[in-house]
Amino acid sequence: MIHSLFLINASGDIFLEKHWKSVVSRSVCDYFFEAQERASEAENVPPVIPTPHHYLLSVYRHKIFFVAVIQSEVPPLFVIEFLHRVVDTFQDYFGVCSEVMIKDNVVVVYEVLEEMLDNGFPLATESNILKELIKPPTILRTVVNTITGSTNVGDQLPTGQLSVVPWRRTGVKYTNNEAYFDVIEEIDAIIDKSGSTITAEIQGVIDACVKLTGMPDLTLSFMNPRLLDDVSFHPCVRFKRWESERILSFIPPDGNFRLLSYHVSAQNLVAIPVYVKHNISFRDSSSLGRFEITVGPKQTMGKTVEGVMVTSQMPKGVLNMTLTPSQGTHIFDPVTKLLSWDVGKINPQKLPSLKGSMTLQAGTSKPDENPTINLQFKIQQLAISGLKVNRLDMYGEKYKPFKGIKYMTKAGKFQVRT
């Protein structure tokens, strides 16, 4: 299965390595560095790189490459899912998953990785179980460990490991019983010059934070469950019940977890929440060009579009840009030719626009193609697919919990061609 794991930062330094079976030389990462050089961006590095004696499987998150080395044939998605689980565990343990945080807690990192894999095979990947095995670092615990020479390793085996629900420990008690669910959807889209949708799809997740006493049994039902394609569940969900009734029935883990992830790819179901009006023109004989863009909301059910950020990679022939935004701030980098416009919140009564001129290199021909516009945005209290939670019920316990559902839509790779 997985022989070794290398953590590589953005500048190409291996700052942590862990070996489970046999020690694999760092030189195996040279194949990864070659692929990294060929890729224009970090996200474009191939996730699977074959080498003469190994396969390198990687994920890129929080500006760190997590590179797993395997020697035999294994399902690649199995390894990639495990790497994502490692990142999520670090985030849960340390608050953020960054190079500095990993280096500061290197002992805990090695202890956690040792528990997550046994001889290269995944063993304990549930955050709740791991926290009983390896206590999360606190300032007090770090001081005590330094003075006494003890470690964060727990004294006894987690109670959940011995039960039929290994993701939940026994004897959980809370004074406030609450269950919160976040429906988060990310829309990836390519819009053509005329405003028509070339491709659009939604990746969605339901993240839960459940703090309930005892061993509650929850059911979650949706108004329109048929929307969901390609659904992936947490192991706690009873799949037979979902197949027959389209209801999520589960005994939840204690704390934070991802209940399910889903995909909506039918073109007619994907509403595009923003539009961009653009007029970008380059003249043949002149060294000046015109640049105008306006951003507006569309199909947002009256919800506010906020956190809007527009970026565009301008052609190499553009020397400078003189632009005036109606709101927000903009920056044009003459070296990288990247234009960034931080719009903020869109007011439907007064749409934000960015207008001005471009100075082109003298004597060069008109650029072959117009730049593409990339958008980032988020909309609170809206699931753009139309997914709605109908009700959440609890069985097996007498108390009444506090329940809350929150929706959010944000842009993934949202591109407008001009």
CSV table of C-alpha atoms in Angstrom, one decimal:
chain,number,residue,atom,x,y,z
A,1,MET,CA,0.0,0.0,0.0
A,2,ILE,CA,1.5,3.4,1.0
A,3,HIS,CA,5.3,3.1,1.6
A,4,SER,CA,6.2,6.8,2.3
A,5,LEU,CA,4.7,10.3,2.6
A,6,PHE,CA,6.6,13.4,1.7
A,7,LEU,CA,5.4,17.0,2.4
A,8,ILE,CA,6.8,19.5,0.0
A,9,ASN,CA,6.3,23.3,0.3
A,10,ALA,CA,5.7,25.8,-2.5
A,11,SER,CA,9.4,26.5,-3.0
A,12,GLY,CA,10.1,22.8,-3.5
A,13,ASP,CA,11.7,21.9,-0.1
A,14,ILE,CA,10.8,18.5,1.5
A,15,PHE,CA,10.1,19.6,5.1
A,16,LEU,CA,8.7,16.3,6.4
A,17,GLU,CA,8.9,12.7,5.5
A,18,LYS,CA,7.3,9.6,7.0
A,19,HIS,CA,8.1,5.9,6.1
A,20,TRP,CA,5.9,3.0,7.0
A,21,LYS,CA,7.3,-0.1,5.3
A,22,SER,CA,10.9,0.6,4.0
A,23,VAL,CA,12.8,3.9,3.8
A,24,VAL,CA,12.3,5.3,0.2
A,25,SER,CA,15.1,7.7,-0.8
A,26,ARG,CA,14.2,11.4,-1.3
A,27,SER,CA,15.5,11.2,-4.8
A,28,VAL,CA,12.2,9.6,-5.9
A,29,CYS,CA,10.7,13.1,-5.6
A,30,ASP,CA,12.9,14.3,-8.5
A,31,TYR,CA,10.3,12.9,-10.8
A,32,PHE,CA,7.7,15.0,-9.0
A,33,PHE,CA,9.8,18.1,-9.3
A,34,GLU,CA,10.2,17.6,-13.1
A,35,ALA,CA,6.4,17.3,-13.4
A,36,GLN,CA,6.0,20.5,-11.2
A,37,GLU,CA,8.3,22.4,-13.6
A,38,ARG,CA,6.3,21.4,-16.6
A,39,ALA,CA,3.0,22.5,-15.0
A,40,SER,CA,2.1,26.1,-15.3
A,41,GLU,CA,0.4,26.2,-11.9
A,42,ALA,CA,0.6,24.1,-8.8
A,43,GLU,CA,-3.0,22.8,-9.3
A,44,ASN,CA,-2.0,21.4,-12.7
A,45,VAL,CA,0.6,18.9,-11.5
A,46,PRO,CA,-0.6,15.4,-12.4
A,47,PRO,CA,-2.1,13.7,-9.4
A,48,VAL,CA,-0.5,10.3,-10.5
A,49,ILE,CA,3.1,10.2,-11.7
A,50,PRO,CA,4.6,6.8,-12.7
A,51,THR,CA,8.3,6.3,-12.2
A,52,PRO,CA,10.4,3.2,-13.0
A,53,HIS,CA,9.9,1.5,-9.6
A,54,HIS,CA,7.2,3.6,-7.8
A,55,TYR,CA,4.0,5.6,-8.4
A,56,LEU,CA,3.8,9.1,-6.9
A,57,LEU,CA,0.3,10.2,-5.9
A,58,SER,CA,-0.2,13.8,-4.7
A,59,VAL,CA,-2.7,16.3,-3.5
A,60,TYR,CA,-2.1,20.1,-3.3
A,61,ARG,CA,-3.8,21.9,-0.3
A,62,HIS,CA,-2.9,24.9,1.8
A,63,LYS,CA,0.2,25.6,-0.4
A,64,ILE,CA,1.7,22.2,0.5
A,65,PHE,CA,2.1,19.1,-1.7
A,66,PHE,CA,1.3,15.8,0.1
A,67,VAL,CA,3.1,13.1,-2.0
A,68,ALA,CA,2.5,9.4,-1.3
A,69,VAL,CA,4.9,6.8,-2.7
A,70,ILE,CA,3.5,3.4,-3.5
A,71,GLN,CA,5.2,0.4,-5.1
A,72,SER,CA,2.3,-1.9,-6.1
A,73,GLU,CA,-0.8,-1.3,-8.1
A,74,VAL,CA,-3.6,0.3,-5.9
A,75,PRO,CA,-6.7,2.2,-6.7
A,76,PRO,CA,-5.4,5.8,-7.1
A,77,LEU,CA,-8.6,7.4,-5.6
A,78,PHE,CA,-8.1,5.3,-2.5
A,79,VAL,CA,-4.7,6.9,-1.8
A,80,ILE,CA,-5.9,10.4,-2.8
A,81,GLU,CA,-8.8,10.1,-0.4
A,82,PHE,CA,-6.5,9.1,2.3
A,83,LEU,CA,-4.2,12.1,1.7
A,84,HIS,CA,-7.2,14.4,1.9
A,85,ARG,CA,-8.1,12.7,5.2
A,86,VAL,CA,-4.6,13.4,6.5
A,87,VAL,CA,-5.0,17.2,5.6
A,88,ASP,CA,-8.4,17.3,7.3
A,89,THR,CA,-7.0,15.6,10.4
A,90,PHE,CA,-4.1,18.1,10.7
A,91,GLN,CA,-6.6,21.0,10.2
A,92,ASP,CA,-8.8,19.5,13.0
A,93,TYR,CA,-5.9,19.0,15.3
A,94,PHE,CA,-4.0,22.3,14.8
A,95,GLY,CA,-6.7,24.7,13.6
A,96,VAL,CA,-4.8,25.4,10.4
A,97,CYS,CA,-2.8,23.1,8.2
A,98,SER,CA,0.4,25.1,7.3
A,99,GLU,CA,4.1,24.4,7.1
A,100,VAL,CA,4.8,26.4,10.3
A,101,MET,CA,2.1,24.6,12.3
A,102,ILE,CA,3.3,21.2,11.1
A,103,LYS,CA,6.9,22.0,12.0
A,104,ASP,CA,5.8,23.3,15.5
A,105,ASN,CA,3.9,20.1,16.2
A,106,VAL,CA,6.2,17.6,14.5
A,107,VAL,CA,6.0,15.0,17.3
A,108,VAL,CA,2.2,15.0,17.3
A,109,VAL,CA,2.2,14.9,13.5
A,110,TYR,CA,4.4,11.7,13.5
A,111,GLU,CA,2.3,10.1,16.2
A,112,VAL,CA,-0.9,10.8,14.3
A,113,LEU,CA,0.5,9.5,11.0
A,114,GLU,CA,1.7,6.3,12.8
A,115,GLU,CA,-1.9,5.7,14.0
A,116,MET,CA,-3.5,6.5,10.7
A,117,LEU,CA,-1.6,3.8,8.7
A,118,ASP,CA,-0.7,0.3,9.9
A,119,ASN,CA,2.1,-1.2,7.8
A,120,GLY,CA,1.0,1.1,4.9
A,121,PHE,CA,-2.8,0.4,5.2
A,122,PRO,CA,-5.3,2.9,6.6
A,123,LEU,CA,-6.3,2.0,10.1
A,124,ALA,CA,-7.8,4.9,12.2
A,125,THR,CA,-8.8,7.9,10.0
A,126,GLU,CA,-11.7,9.2,12.1
A,127,SER,CA,-10.7,12.4,13.9
A,128,ASN,CA,-12.7,11.4,17.0
A,129,ILE,CA,-10.9,8.1,17.4
A,130,LEU,CA,-7.5,9.7,16.8
A,131,LYS,CA,-8.1,12.4,19.4
A,132,GLU,CA,-8.6,9.7,22.0
A,133,LEU,CA,-5.4,7.9,20.9
A,134,ILE,CA,-3.3,11.0,20.5
A,135,LYS,CA,-4.4,14.1,22.5
A,136,PRO,CA,-4.5,17.3,20.5
A,137,PRO,CA,-1.7,19.7,21.5
A,138,THR,CA,-2.5,22.5,24.1
A,139,ILE,CA,0.0,25.0,25.7
A,140,LEU,CA,-0.5,23.3,29.1
A,141,ARG,CA,0.0,19.8,27.7
A,142,THR,CA,3.1,20.9,25.8
A,143,VAL,CA,4.7,22.4,28.9
A,144,VAL,CA,3.9,19.3,31.0
A,145,ASN,CA,5.3,17.0,28.3
A,146,THR,CA,8.5,19.1,28.1
A,147,ILE,CA,9.0,18.9,31.9
A,148,THR,CA,8.0,15.3,32.5
A,149,GLY,CA,9.2,13.8,29.1
A,150,SER,CA,5.8,12.3,28.5
A,151,THR,CA,3.9,12.2,25.2
A,152,ASN,CA,0.4,13.0,23.9
A,153,VAL,CA,-0.4,9.3,23.4
A,154,GLY,CA,-3.6,8.2,25.3
A,155,ASP,CA,-3.5,5.7,28.2
A,156,GLN,CA,-6.2,3.4,26.9
A,157,LEU,CA,-7.8,2.2,23.7
A,158,PRO,CA,-10.6,4.4,22.4
A,159,THR,CA,-14.0,3.0,23.5
A,160,GLY,CA,-15.4,3.4,19.9
A,161,GLN,CA,-12.9,1.0,18.5
A,162,LEU,CA,-14.5,-1.9,20.4
A,163,SER,CA,-18.1,-1.1,19.4
A,164,VAL,CA,-20.2,-1.6,16.3
A,165,VAL,CA,-20.1,2.2,15.7
A,166,PRO,CA,-16.3,2.8,15.7
A,167,TRP,CA,-16.7,6.4,14.7
A,168,ARG,CA,-18.4,7.4,18.0
A,169,ARG,CA,-17.1,7.1,21.5
A,170,THR,CA,-19.3,5.9,24.4
A,171,GLY,CA,-20.4,8.0,27.3
A,172,VAL,CA,-20.6,11.3,25.5
A,173,LYS,CA,-22.1,14.1,27.7
A,174,TYR,CA,-23.0,17.7,26.9
A,175,THR,CA,-24.9,20.4,28.9
A,176,ASN,CA,-26.0,22.0,25.6
A,177,ASN,CA,-27.1,19.5,23.0
A,178,GLU,CA,-26.9,20.9,19.5
A,179,ALA,CA,-26.6,19.7,15.9
A,180,TYR,CA,-25.6,22.1,13.1
A,181,PHE,CA,-25.4,21.3,9.4
A,182,ASP,CA,-23.7,23.4,6.7
A,183,VAL,CA,-24.8,22.8,3.0
A,184,ILE,CA,-21.9,24.3,1.0
A,185,GLU,CA,-22.0,24.3,-2.8
A,186,GLU,CA,-19.2,25.2,-5.2
A,187,ILE,CA,-20.1,26.1,-8.7
A,188,ASP,CA,-17.6,25.5,-11.6
A,189,ALA,CA,-18.6,27.1,-14.9
A,190,ILE,CA,-17.4,28.3,-18.2
A,191,ILE,CA,-19.4,31.1,-19.8
A,192,ASP,CA,-18.8,32.1,-23.5
A,193,LYS,CA,-18.6,35.5,-25.0
A,194,SER,CA,-22.3,35.9,-25.5
A,195,GLY,CA,-23.2,34.9,-22.0
A,196,SER,CA,-24.3,31.3,-22.8
A,197,THR,CA,-23.2,28.5,-20.5
A,198,ILE,CA,-20.6,26.1,-22.1
A,199,THR,CA,-20.3,23.9,-19.1
A,200,ALA,CA,-21.5,24.2,-15.5
A,201,GLU,CA,-21.5,21.8,-12.5
A,202,ILE,CA,-22.0,21.9,-8.8
A,203,GLN,CA,-19.8,20.2,-6.2
A,204,GLY,CA,-21.6,20.1,-2.9
A,205,VAL,CA,-20.9,19.0,0.7
A,206,ILE,CA,-22.9,18.8,3.9
A,207,ASP,CA,-20.6,19.4,6.9
A,208,ALA,CA,-21.9,18.7,10.3
A,209,CYS,CA,-21.0,19.7,13.9
A,210,VAL,CA,-22.9,17.4,16.2
A,211,LYS,CA,-22.6,17.7,20.0
A,212,LEU,CA,-25.2,15.4,21.4
A,213,THR,CA,-25.3,13.4,24.7
A,214,GLY,CA,-25.5,9.6,24.6
A,215,MET,CA,-26.1,7.5,21.4
A,216,PRO,CA,-28.6,9.5,19.3
A,217,ASP,CA,-30.0,8.2,16.0
A,218,LEU,CA,-30.7,10.9,13.5
A,219,THR,CA,-32.7,11.1,10.3
A,220,LEU,CA,-32.3,13.9,7.8
A,221,SER,CA,-34.7,14.3,4.9
A,222,PHE,CA,-34.6,16.6,1.8
A,223,MET,CA,-37.4,18.4,-0.1
A,224,ASN,CA,-35.8,17.3,-3.4
A,225,PRO,CA,-33.3,14.4,-3.0
A,226,ARG,CA,-33.5,13.5,-6.7
A,227,LEU,CA,-31.2,16.4,-7.4
A,228,LEU,CA,-28.2,14.6,-6.0
A,229,ASP,CA,-26.0,12.7,-8.3
A,230,ASP,CA,-22.8,10.8,-7.5
A,231,VAL,CA,-23.3,10.9,-3.7
A,232,SER,CA,-20.5,9.9,-1.4
A,233,PHE,CA,-21.4,9.2,2.3
A,234,HIS,CA,-19.7,9.1,5.7
A,235,PRO,CA,-19.5,5.5,6.9
A,236,CYS,CA,-22.1,6.3,9.5
A,237,VAL,CA,-24.9,6.6,6.9
A,238,ARG,CA,-27.2,3.6,6.4
A,239,PHE,CA,-27.0,3.2,2.6
A,240,LYS,CA,-29.9,0.8,2.3
A,241,ARG,CA,-32.3,3.4,3.8
A,242,TRP,CA,-31.0,6.0,1.4
A,243,GLU,CA,-31.5,3.7,-1.6
A,244,SER,CA,-35.1,2.8,-0.7
A,245,GLU,CA,-36.4,6.0,0.9
A,246,ARG,CA,-33.9,8.8,0.0
A,247,ILE,CA,-33.5,9.6,3.7
A,248,LEU,CA,-30.2,9.9,5.6
A,249,SER,CA,-30.3,7.8,8.7
A,250,PHE,CA,-27.2,7.7,10.9
A,251,ILE,CA,-25.6,7.6,14.4
A,252,PRO,CA,-23.4,10.6,14.1
A,253,PRO,CA,-19.7,10.9,15.1
A,254,ASP,CA,-19.1,13.2,18.0
A,255,GLY,CA,-17.9,16.7,16.8
A,256,ASN,CA,-17.2,17.9,13.3
A,257,PHE,CA,-17.4,15.6,10.2
A,258,ARG,CA,-18.5,15.5,6.6
A,259,LEU,CA,-21.8,13.8,6.3
A,260,LEU,CA,-21.9,13.6,2.5
A,261,SER,CA,-20.5,15.1,-0.7
A,262,TYR,CA,-22.5,15.2,-4.0
A,263,HIS,CA,-22.4,16.4,-7.5
A,264,VAL,CA,-25.0,18.1,-9.7
A,265,SER,CA,-24.0,18.1,-13.4
A,266,ALA,CA,-27.2,18.3,-15.4
A,267,GLN,CA,-26.9,21.6,-17.4
A,268,ASN,CA,-30.5,22.6,-17.0
A,269,LEU,CA,-30.3,22.3,-13.2
A,270,VAL,CA,-27.3,24.6,-12.7
A,271,ALA,CA,-28.3,28.2,-12.3
A,272,ILE,CA,-25.6,30.8,-12.9
A,273,PRO,CA,-25.8,33.3,-10.0
A,274,VAL,CA,-23.7,36.2,-11.6
A,275,TYR,CA,-23.2,37.7,-15.0
A,276,VAL,CA,-20.4,39.8,-16.5
A,277,LYS,CA,-20.9,42.4,-19.2
A,278,HIS,CA,-17.6,43.0,-21.0
A,279,ASN,CA,-16.2,45.2,-23.7
A,280,ILE,CA,-12.5,44.5,-24.2
A,281,SER,CA,-11.1,45.7,-27.5
A,282,PHE,CA,-7.6,46.1,-29.1
A,283,ARG,CA,-7.1,48.3,-32.2
A,284,ASP,CA,-4.8,47.1,-35.0
A,285,SER,CA,-3.0,50.4,-35.7
A,286,SER,CA,-3.2,52.0,-32.2
A,287,SER,CA,-1.2,51.4,-29.1
A,288,LEU,CA,-4.3,51.9,-27.0
A,289,GLY,CA,-7.1,49.4,-26.0
A,290,ARG,CA,-10.4,49.7,-24.3
A,291,PHE,CA,-11.4,47.8,-21.2
A,292,GLU,CA,-14.9,47.7,-19.6
A,293,ILE,CA,-16.5,45.1,-17.3
A,294,THR,CA,-19.7,45.2,-15.2
A,295,VAL,CA,-20.6,42.5,-12.7
A,296,GLY,CA,-24.3,41.8,-11.7
A,297,PRO,CA,-26.4,39.3,-9.9
A,298,LYS,CA,-28.6,36.8,-11.7
A,299,GLN,CA,-30.8,33.9,-10.3
A,300,THR,CA,-29.8,34.6,-6.7
A,301,MET,CA,-33.3,34.4,-5.1
A,302,GLY,CA,-32.9,37.9,-3.8
A,303,LYS,CA,-29.8,37.0,-1.8
A,304,THR,CA,-26.7,39.3,-1.8
A,305,VAL,CA,-23.6,38.3,-3.7
A,306,GLU,CA,-20.5,39.1,-1.6
A,307,GLY,CA,-16.8,38.6,-1.5
A,308,VAL,CA,-16.6,39.2,-5.2
A,309,MET,CA,-13.1,39.1,-6.7
A,310,VAL,CA,-12.4,39.5,-10.4
A,311,THR,CA,-9.0,38.5,-11.9
A,312,SER,CA,-7.8,38.4,-15.5
A,313,GLN,CA,-4.5,37.4,-17.1
A,314,MET,CA,-3.9,40.2,-19.7
A,315,PRO,CA,-1.9,39.5,-22.9
A,316,LYS,CA,1.9,40.0,-22.9
A,317,GLY,CA,1.6,43.1,-25.1
A,318,VAL,CA,-0.2,45.1,-22.4
A,319,LEU,CA,2.2,47.5,-20.8
A,320,ASN,CA,-0.1,49.3,-18.4
A,321,MET,CA,-3.8,49.9,-17.6
A,322,THR,CA,-5.5,53.1,-16.5
A,323,LEU,CA,-8.8,52.0,-14.9
A,324,THR,CA,-11.5,53.6,-12.7
A,325,PRO,CA,-13.6,51.3,-10.5
A,326,SER,CA,-17.1,52.4,-9.4
A,327,GLN,CA,-16.5,50.4,-6.2
A,328,GLY,CA,-13.7,48.4,-4.6
A,329,THR,CA,-10.0,48.5,-5.4
A,330,HIS,CA,-8.0,47.2,-8.3
A,331,ILE,CA,-4.3,46.3,-9.0
A,332,PHE,CA,-2.5,45.6,-12.3
A,333,ASP,CA,0.9,44.0,-12.1
A,334,PRO,CA,2.9,45.1,-15.2
A,335,VAL,CA,5.3,42.2,-14.7
A,336,THR,CA,2.9,39.2,-14.4
A,337,LYS,CA,0.2,41.1,-16.4
A,338,LEU,CA,-2.4,40.1,-13.8
A,339,LEU,CA,-5.3,42.4,-13.2
A,340,SER,CA,-7.1,41.9,-9.8
A,341,TRP,CA,-10.3,43.8,-8.8
A,342,ASP,CA,-11.6,43.4,-5.3
A,343,VAL,CA,-15.3,44.3,-5.8
A,344,GLY,CA,-16.7,43.2,-2.4
A,345,LYS,CA,-20.5,43.2,-2.2
A,346,ILE,CA,-22.8,43.7,-5.3
A,347,ASN,CA,-25.5,46.3,-4.9
A,348,PRO,CA,-28.2,45.4,-7.6
A,349,GLN,CA,-29.3,49.1,-7.7
A,350,LYS,CA,-25.8,50.3,-8.6
A,351,LEU,CA,-23.8,47.6,-10.4
A,352,PRO,CA,-20.0,47.7,-9.9
A,353,SER,CA,-18.0,48.4,-13.1
A,354,LEU,CA,-14.4,48.8,-14.0
A,355,LYS,CA,-13.6,51.1,-17.0
A,356,GLY,CA,-10.6,52.5,-18.6
A,357,SER,CA,-7.8,52.1,-21.2
A,358,MET,CA,-4.9,49.8,-21.9
A,359,THR,CA,-1.5,50.9,-23.1
A,360,LEU,CA,0.0,48.4,-25.6
A,361,GLN,CA,3.6,47.8,-26.7
A,362,ALA,CA,4.3,49.9,-29.8
A,363,GLY,CA,4.8,48.0,-33.0
A,364,THR,CA,3.3,44.8,-31.8
A,365,SER,CA,0.3,43.2,-33.5
A,366,LYS,CA,-3.1,42.9,-31.9
A,367,PRO,CA,-3.3,40.0,-29.4
A,368,ASP,CA,-4.7,36.8,-30.9
A,369,GLU,CA,-7.3,36.3,-28.3
A,370,ASN,CA,-9.0,38.4,-25.6
A,371,PRO,CA,-8.3,37.6,-21.9
A,372,THR,CA,-10.5,35.4,-19.8
A,373,ILE,CA,-12.1,36.7,-16.7
A,374,ASN,CA,-12.1,34.6,-13.5
A,375,LEU,CA,-14.5,35.2,-10.7
A,376,GLN,CA,-14.6,34.4,-7.0
A,377,PHE,CA,-17.8,35.1,-5.0
A,378,LYS,CA,-20.0,33.7,-2.2
A,379,ILE,CA,-23.7,33.9,-1.5
A,380,GLN,CA,-24.9,33.2,2.1
A,381,GLN,CA,-28.2,31.3,2.8
A,382,LEU,CA,-28.5,29.9,-0.8
A,383,ALA,CA,-27.8,26.5,-2.2
A,384,ILE,CA,-27.7,27.2,-5.9
A,385,SER,CA,-28.8,23.7,-6.9
A,386,GLY,CA,-32.1,24.3,-5.0
A,387,LEU,CA,-31.4,21.6,-2.5
A,388,LYS,CA,-33.4,22.1,0.7
A,389,VAL,CA,-33.4,20.2,4.0
A,390,ASN,CA,-36.9,19.2,4.9
A,391,ARG,CA,-36.5,18.0,8.5
A,392,LEU,CA,-34.1,16.6,11.1
A,393,ASP,CA,-35.4,14.1,13.6
A,394,MET,CA,-33.7,12.4,16.6
A,395,TYR,CA,-34.5,9.0,18.1
A,396,GLY,CA,-33.0,7.0,21.0
A,397,GLU,CA,-32.7,9.9,23.4
A,398,LYS,CA,-35.2,11.8,25.5
A,399,TYR,CA,-33.9,15.4,25.4
A,400,LYS,CA,-34.7,18.0,22.7
A,401,PRO,CA,-31.6,19.2,20.8
A,402,PHE,CA,-31.1,22.6,19.2
A,403,LYS,CA,-30.9,22.2,15.4
A,404,GLY,CA,-29.6,24.6,12.8
A,405,ILE,CA,-29.1,24.5,9.0
A,406,LYS,CA,-27.0,27.0,7.0
A,407,TYR,CA,-26.6,27.2,3.2
A,408,MET,CA,-23.8,28.8,1.2
A,409,THR,CA,-22.8,29.0,-2.5
A,410,LYS,CA,-19.3,29.9,-3.6
A,411,ALA,CA,-17.4,30.0,-6.9
A,412,GLY,CA,-15.0,27.2,-7.7
A,413,LYS,CA,-13.4,27.6,-11.1
A,414,PHE,CA,-15.8,30.2,-12.6
A,415,GLN,CA,-14.5,31.6,-15.9
A,416,VAL,CA,-16.0,34.1,-18.4
A,417,ARG,CA,-14.5,34.2,-21.9
A,418,THR,CA,-14.3,37.5,-23.7
